[in-house]
mmCIF file of C-alpha atoms in Angstrom:
data_model
loop_
_atom_site.group_PDB
_atom_site.id
_atom_site.type_symbol
_atom_site.label_atom_id
_atom_site.label_comp_id
_atom_site.label_asym_id
_atom_site.label_seq_id
_atom_site.Cartn_x
_atom_site.Cartn_y
_atom_site.Cartn_z
ATOM 1 C CA TYR A 1 6.240 -69.683 12.689
ATOM 2 C CA GLN A 2 5.298 -66.060 13.278
ATOM 3 C CA ASN A 3 7.347 -62.911 12.984
ATOM 4 C CA VAL A 4 7.000 -60.610 15.956
ATOM 5 C CA THR A 5 8.384 -57.085 15.817
ATOM 6 C CA PHE A 6 9.418 -55.151 18.897
ATOM 7 C CA LEU A 7 10.431 -51.508 19.320
ATOM 8 C CA PHE A 8 13.560 -50.105 20.961
ATOM 9 C CA PRO A 9 13.659 -46.407 21.942
ATOM 10 C CA SER A 10 16.950 -45.199 20.445
ATOM 11 C CA ASN A 11 18.479 -42.120 22.000
ATOM 12 C CA LEU A 12 21.057 -41.815 19.240
ATOM 13 C CA LEU A 13 18.439 -41.810 16.459
ATOM 14 C CA ARG A 14 15.710 -40.180 18.562
ATOM 15 C CA ARG A 15 13.100 -42.639 17.301
ATOM 16 C CA LEU A 16 11.832 -46.163 17.838
ATOM 17 C CA VAL A 17 13.888 -48.865 16.120
ATOM 18 C CA GLN A 18 12.270 -52.135 15.051
ATOM 19 C CA PHE A 19 13.801 -55.509 15.884
ATOM 20 C CA ASP A 20 12.579 -59.089 15.788
ATOM 21 C CA SER A 21 15.058 -61.021 17.936
ATOM 22 C CA MET A 22 16.861 -60.564 21.217
ATOM 23 C CA LEU A 23 20.133 -60.701 19.286
ATOM 24 C CA GLU A 24 19.011 -57.705 17.204
ATOM 25 C CA ARG A 25 17.934 -55.926 20.401
ATOM 26 C CA ASP A 26 21.368 -56.407 21.933
ATOM 27 C CA PHE A 27 23.018 -55.157 18.745
ATOM 28 C CA ILE A 28 20.803 -52.052 18.760
ATOM 29 C CA LEU A 29 21.668 -51.444 22.415
ATOM 30 C CA LEU A 30 25.351 -51.670 21.561
ATOM 31 C CA LEU A 31 24.987 -49.359 18.542
ATOM 32 C CA ASP A 32 22.899 -46.848 20.449
ATOM 33 C CA LEU A 33 25.484 -46.294 23.186
ATOM 34 C CA HIS A 34 28.813 -46.988 21.463
ATOM 35 C CA PRO A 35 30.977 -43.867 20.995
ATOM 36 C CA SER A 36 32.265 -45.023 17.576
ATOM 37 C CA VAL A 37 28.772 -45.167 16.036
ATOM 38 C CA ARG A 38 27.575 -42.095 14.108
ATOM 39 C CA TRP A 39 24.166 -43.529 13.148
ATOM 40 C CA PHE A 40 22.473 -46.725 12.031
ATOM 41 C CA ALA A 41 19.349 -47.951 10.273
ATOM 42 C CA GLU A 42 17.446 -51.185 10.649
ATOM 43 C CA GLN A 43 16.405 -53.183 7.548
ATOM 44 C CA PRO A 44 18.150 -50.510 5.475
ATOM 45 C CA MET A 45 17.925 -51.887 1.951
ATOM 46 C CA LYS A 46 16.616 -54.599 -0.331
ATOM 47 C CA ILE A 47 19.307 -56.578 -2.105
ATOM 48 C CA ARG A 48 18.197 -58.464 -5.204
ATOM 49 C CA PHE A 49 19.987 -61.646 -6.261
ATOM 50 C CA ILE A 50 19.390 -64.754 -8.350
ATOM 51 C CA ASP A 51 19.425 -68.007 -6.409
ATOM 52 C CA ALA A 52 20.971 -71.312 -7.579
ATOM 53 C CA SER A 53 17.761 -72.325 -9.371
ATOM 54 C CA GLY A 54 17.627 -69.038 -11.301
ATOM 55 C CA VAL A 55 14.831 -67.450 -9.259
ATOM 56 C CA ASP A 56 14.958 -63.733 -8.452
ATOM 57 C CA GLN A 57 15.208 -63.258 -4.665
ATOM 58 C CA VAL A 58 15.304 -60.336 -2.242
ATOM 59 C CA TYR A 59 17.490 -60.196 0.848
ATOM 60 C CA VAL A 60 17.066 -57.510 3.524
ATOM 61 C CA PRO A 61 20.059 -57.206 5.869
ATOM 62 C CA ASP A 62 19.404 -56.308 9.479
ATOM 63 C CA PHE A 63 21.435 -53.071 9.770
ATOM 64 C CA TYR A 64 23.490 -50.422 8.063
ATOM 65 C CA VAL A 65 25.962 -48.660 10.385
ATOM 66 C CA GLU A 66 28.096 -45.565 9.860
ATOM 67 C CA PHE A 67 30.983 -44.879 12.206
ATOM 68 C CA LYS A 68 32.911 -41.864 13.443
ATOM 69 C CA GLY A 69 36.053 -43.990 13.427
ATOM 70 C CA GLY A 70 37.714 -45.874 16.237
ATOM 71 C CA ARG A 71 37.013 -49.496 17.144
ATOM 72 C CA PHE A 72 33.819 -51.510 17.238
ATOM 73 C CA LEU A 73 33.513 -55.193 18.159
ATOM 74 C CA GLY A 74 37.283 -55.482 18.173
ATOM 75 C CA ARG A 75 37.809 -54.019 14.703
ATOM 76 C CA ASN A 76 39.020 -50.672 13.429
ATOM 77 C CA VAL A 77 36.084 -49.043 11.677
ATOM 78 C CA LYS A 78 36.435 -46.631 8.805
ATOM 79 C CA ARG A 79 33.866 -47.788 6.275
ATOM 80 C CA PRO A 80 30.154 -48.323 6.903
ATOM 81 C CA TRP A 81 28.967 -51.825 7.740
ATOM 82 C CA ILE A 82 26.079 -53.799 6.314
ATOM 83 C CA VAL A 83 25.199 -56.242 9.088
ATOM 84 C CA GLU A 84 23.364 -59.524 9.371
ATOM 85 C CA THR A 85 22.768 -60.674 12.956
ATOM 86 C CA LYS A 86 22.438 -64.429 13.353
ATOM 87 C CA TYR A 87 22.600 -66.880 16.189
ATOM 88 C CA ARG A 88 25.497 -69.292 15.585
ATOM 89 C CA ARG A 89 23.175 -72.261 15.784
ATOM 90 C CA ASP A 90 20.936 -70.744 13.088
ATOM 91 C CA LEU A 91 23.969 -70.208 10.837
ATOM 92 C CA VAL A 92 25.051 -73.832 11.192
ATOM 93 C CA GLU A 93 21.601 -75.398 10.862
ATOM 94 C CA ASN A 94 20.424 -73.216 7.973
ATOM 95 C CA TRP A 95 23.670 -72.455 6.132
ATOM 96 C CA PRO A 96 22.521 -73.744 2.708
ATOM 97 C CA ARG A 97 19.501 -71.392 2.827
ATOM 98 C CA ILE A 98 21.425 -68.450 4.343
ATOM 99 C CA ARG A 99 24.580 -68.667 2.202
ATOM 100 C CA PRO A 100 23.159 -67.070 -0.988
ATOM 101 C CA LYS A 101 21.883 -64.106 1.044
ATOM 102 C CA ILE A 102 25.272 -63.675 2.704
ATOM 103 C CA ARG A 103 27.015 -63.761 -0.692
ATOM 104 C CA ALA A 104 24.571 -61.115 -1.959
ATOM 105 C CA GLY A 105 25.325 -59.024 1.151
ATOM 106 C CA PHE A 106 29.081 -59.199 0.551
ATOM 107 C CA HIS A 107 28.593 -58.218 -3.087
ATOM 108 C CA GLU A 108 26.352 -55.267 -2.164
ATOM 109 C CA ALA A 109 28.830 -54.080 0.471
ATOM 110 C CA HIS A 110 31.628 -54.162 -2.082
ATOM 111 C CA MET A 111 29.515 -52.110 -4.529
ATOM 112 C CA ARG A 112 28.807 -49.526 -1.789
ATOM 113 C CA HIS A 113 32.430 -49.364 -0.563
ATOM 114 C CA SER A 114 31.211 -50.772 2.737
ATOM 115 C CA ALA A 115 32.004 -53.896 4.733
ATOM 116 C CA PHE A 116 29.627 -56.806 5.296
ATOM 117 C CA HIS A 117 29.625 -58.456 8.718
ATOM 118 C CA ILE A 118 27.778 -61.362 10.245
ATOM 119 C CA VAL A 119 27.388 -60.604 13.944
ATOM 120 C CA THR A 120 26.646 -63.556 16.222
ATOM 121 C CA GLU A 121 25.945 -63.688 19.935
ATOM 122 C CA SER A 122 29.513 -64.793 20.613
ATOM 123 C CA ARG A 123 30.923 -61.844 18.670
ATOM 124 C CA MET A 124 28.769 -59.460 20.711
ATOM 125 C CA ALA A 125 29.655 -61.006 24.070
ATOM 126 C CA THR A 126 32.030 -58.167 24.934
ATOM 127 C CA ALA A 127 32.652 -55.680 27.701
ATOM 128 C CA ASP A 128 31.086 -53.089 25.371
ATOM 129 C CA LEU A 129 27.727 -54.892 25.523
ATOM 130 C CA SER A 130 27.967 -55.243 29.321
ATOM 131 C CA ASN A 131 28.752 -51.536 29.572
ATOM 132 C CA ALA A 132 25.860 -50.646 27.265
ATOM 133 C CA ARG A 133 23.467 -52.661 29.440
ATOM 134 C CA LEU A 134 24.699 -50.753 32.496
ATOM 135 C CA LEU A 135 24.577 -47.325 30.836
ATOM 136 C CA ARG A 136 21.117 -47.839 29.344
ATOM 137 C CA ARG A 137 19.597 -47.341 32.799
ATOM 138 C CA PHE A 138 21.085 -43.845 32.985
ATOM 139 C CA VAL A 139 20.261 -42.468 29.532
ATOM 140 C CA ASN A 140 16.847 -41.059 30.432
ATOM 141 C CA ALA A 141 17.282 -40.755 34.193
ATOM 142 C CA GLU A 142 16.765 -37.305 35.644
ATOM 143 C CA PRO A 143 19.761 -36.020 37.575
ATOM 144 C CA PRO A 144 19.274 -33.927 40.693
ATOM 145 C CA ALA A 145 19.043 -30.230 39.867
ATOM 146 C CA GLY A 146 22.420 -28.830 38.883
ATOM 147 C CA ALA A 147 24.364 -32.076 39.417
ATOM 148 C CA LEU A 148 25.105 -32.791 35.764
ATOM 149 C CA GLU A 149 26.035 -29.182 35.031
ATOM 150 C CA GLU A 150 28.364 -28.999 38.037
ATOM 151 C CA LEU A 151 30.007 -32.272 37.054
ATOM 152 C CA LEU A 152 30.540 -31.123 33.456
ATOM 153 C CA ASP A 153 31.981 -27.792 34.662
ATOM 154 C CA LYS A 154 34.433 -29.708 36.879
ATOM 155 C CA LEU A 155 35.408 -31.942 33.946
ATOM 156 C CA ARG A 156 36.030 -28.929 31.689
ATOM 157 C CA SER A 157 38.355 -27.399 34.274
ATOM 158 C CA THR A 158 40.667 -30.435 34.409
ATOM 159 C CA SER A 159 42.798 -32.010 31.699
ATOM 160 C CA ARG A 160 42.692 -35.621 32.955
ATOM 161 C CA THR A 161 41.001 -37.232 35.897
ATOM 162 C CA THR A 162 39.653 -40.459 37.304
ATOM 163 C CA VAL A 163 36.168 -41.131 38.583
ATOM 164 C CA GLY A 164 37.504 -41.355 42.141
ATOM 165 C CA SER A 165 39.350 -38.048 42.019
ATOM 166 C CA LEU A 166 36.397 -36.376 40.327
ATOM 167 C CA LEU A 167 34.054 -37.560 43.082
ATOM 168 C CA SER A 168 36.412 -36.305 45.780
ATOM 169 C CA ALA A 169 36.981 -32.945 44.068
ATOM 170 C CA GLY A 170 34.645 -30.974 46.273
ATOM 171 C CA LEU A 171 31.364 -31.387 44.410
ATOM 172 C CA SER A 172 28.386 -29.944 46.224
ATOM 173 C CA PHE A 173 26.305 -33.120 46.157
ATOM 174 C CA PRO A 174 26.664 -36.535 47.853
ATOM 175 C CA SER A 175 28.891 -39.156 46.172
ATOM 176 C CA GLY A 176 25.944 -41.384 45.193
ATOM 177 C CA VAL A 177 24.518 -38.472 43.217
ATOM 178 C CA GLY A 178 27.960 -37.850 41.719
ATOM 179 C CA GLU A 179 28.280 -41.444 40.539
ATOM 180 C CA GLN A 180 24.810 -41.257 39.006
ATOM 181 C CA ALA A 181 25.702 -37.986 37.247
ATOM 182 C CA ILE A 182 28.904 -39.518 35.852
ATOM 183 C CA TRP A 183 27.001 -42.500 34.420
ATOM 184 C CA MET A 184 24.390 -40.144 32.952
ATOM 185 C CA ALA A 185 27.074 -38.020 31.301
ATOM 186 C CA ILE A 186 28.726 -41.091 29.776
ATOM 187 C CA ALA A 187 25.406 -42.574 28.634
ATOM 188 C CA ARG A 188 24.373 -39.295 27.013
ATOM 189 C CA ARG A 189 27.747 -38.838 25.303
ATOM 190 C CA LEU A 190 28.297 -35.500 27.028
#
């Protein structure tokens, strides 16, 4: 068994974020583009605990997340989260080995006035993750000259609108460019 570490270019953090599973990658993607997330850190802390046989152990959770408020993964978020990402099958098959770490994570979260969450692939299978996958393509794309600025000016001059009415509002570029500019604006949190 070998550990392999990959890097994800986070636009929110403006740095590369390490991950070692596709589940962690998906969680990072969701964090990076979700409007409720203020910032996050991978492998944020070492939590010491004593196991059942009296041996001192160290547990490193996968993420620490701070929120702006709102909702994330179907929950209202006010406090920071300490997160362990696990495939459901791994939880079931390795529960006796994982359980002491999870208990230590809950205890640490309580001490930090945070919440501890186990995030599985089924918990992440949301429209938010699908949207993040779509938006990721537009984060670093280069819009045609002036398109993003014109779109943002049009948005500032209206109180409420829909994508359709915005695209038909007399923008000076073709609709395909307008759609691309809208996705870029959303992806960049403009």
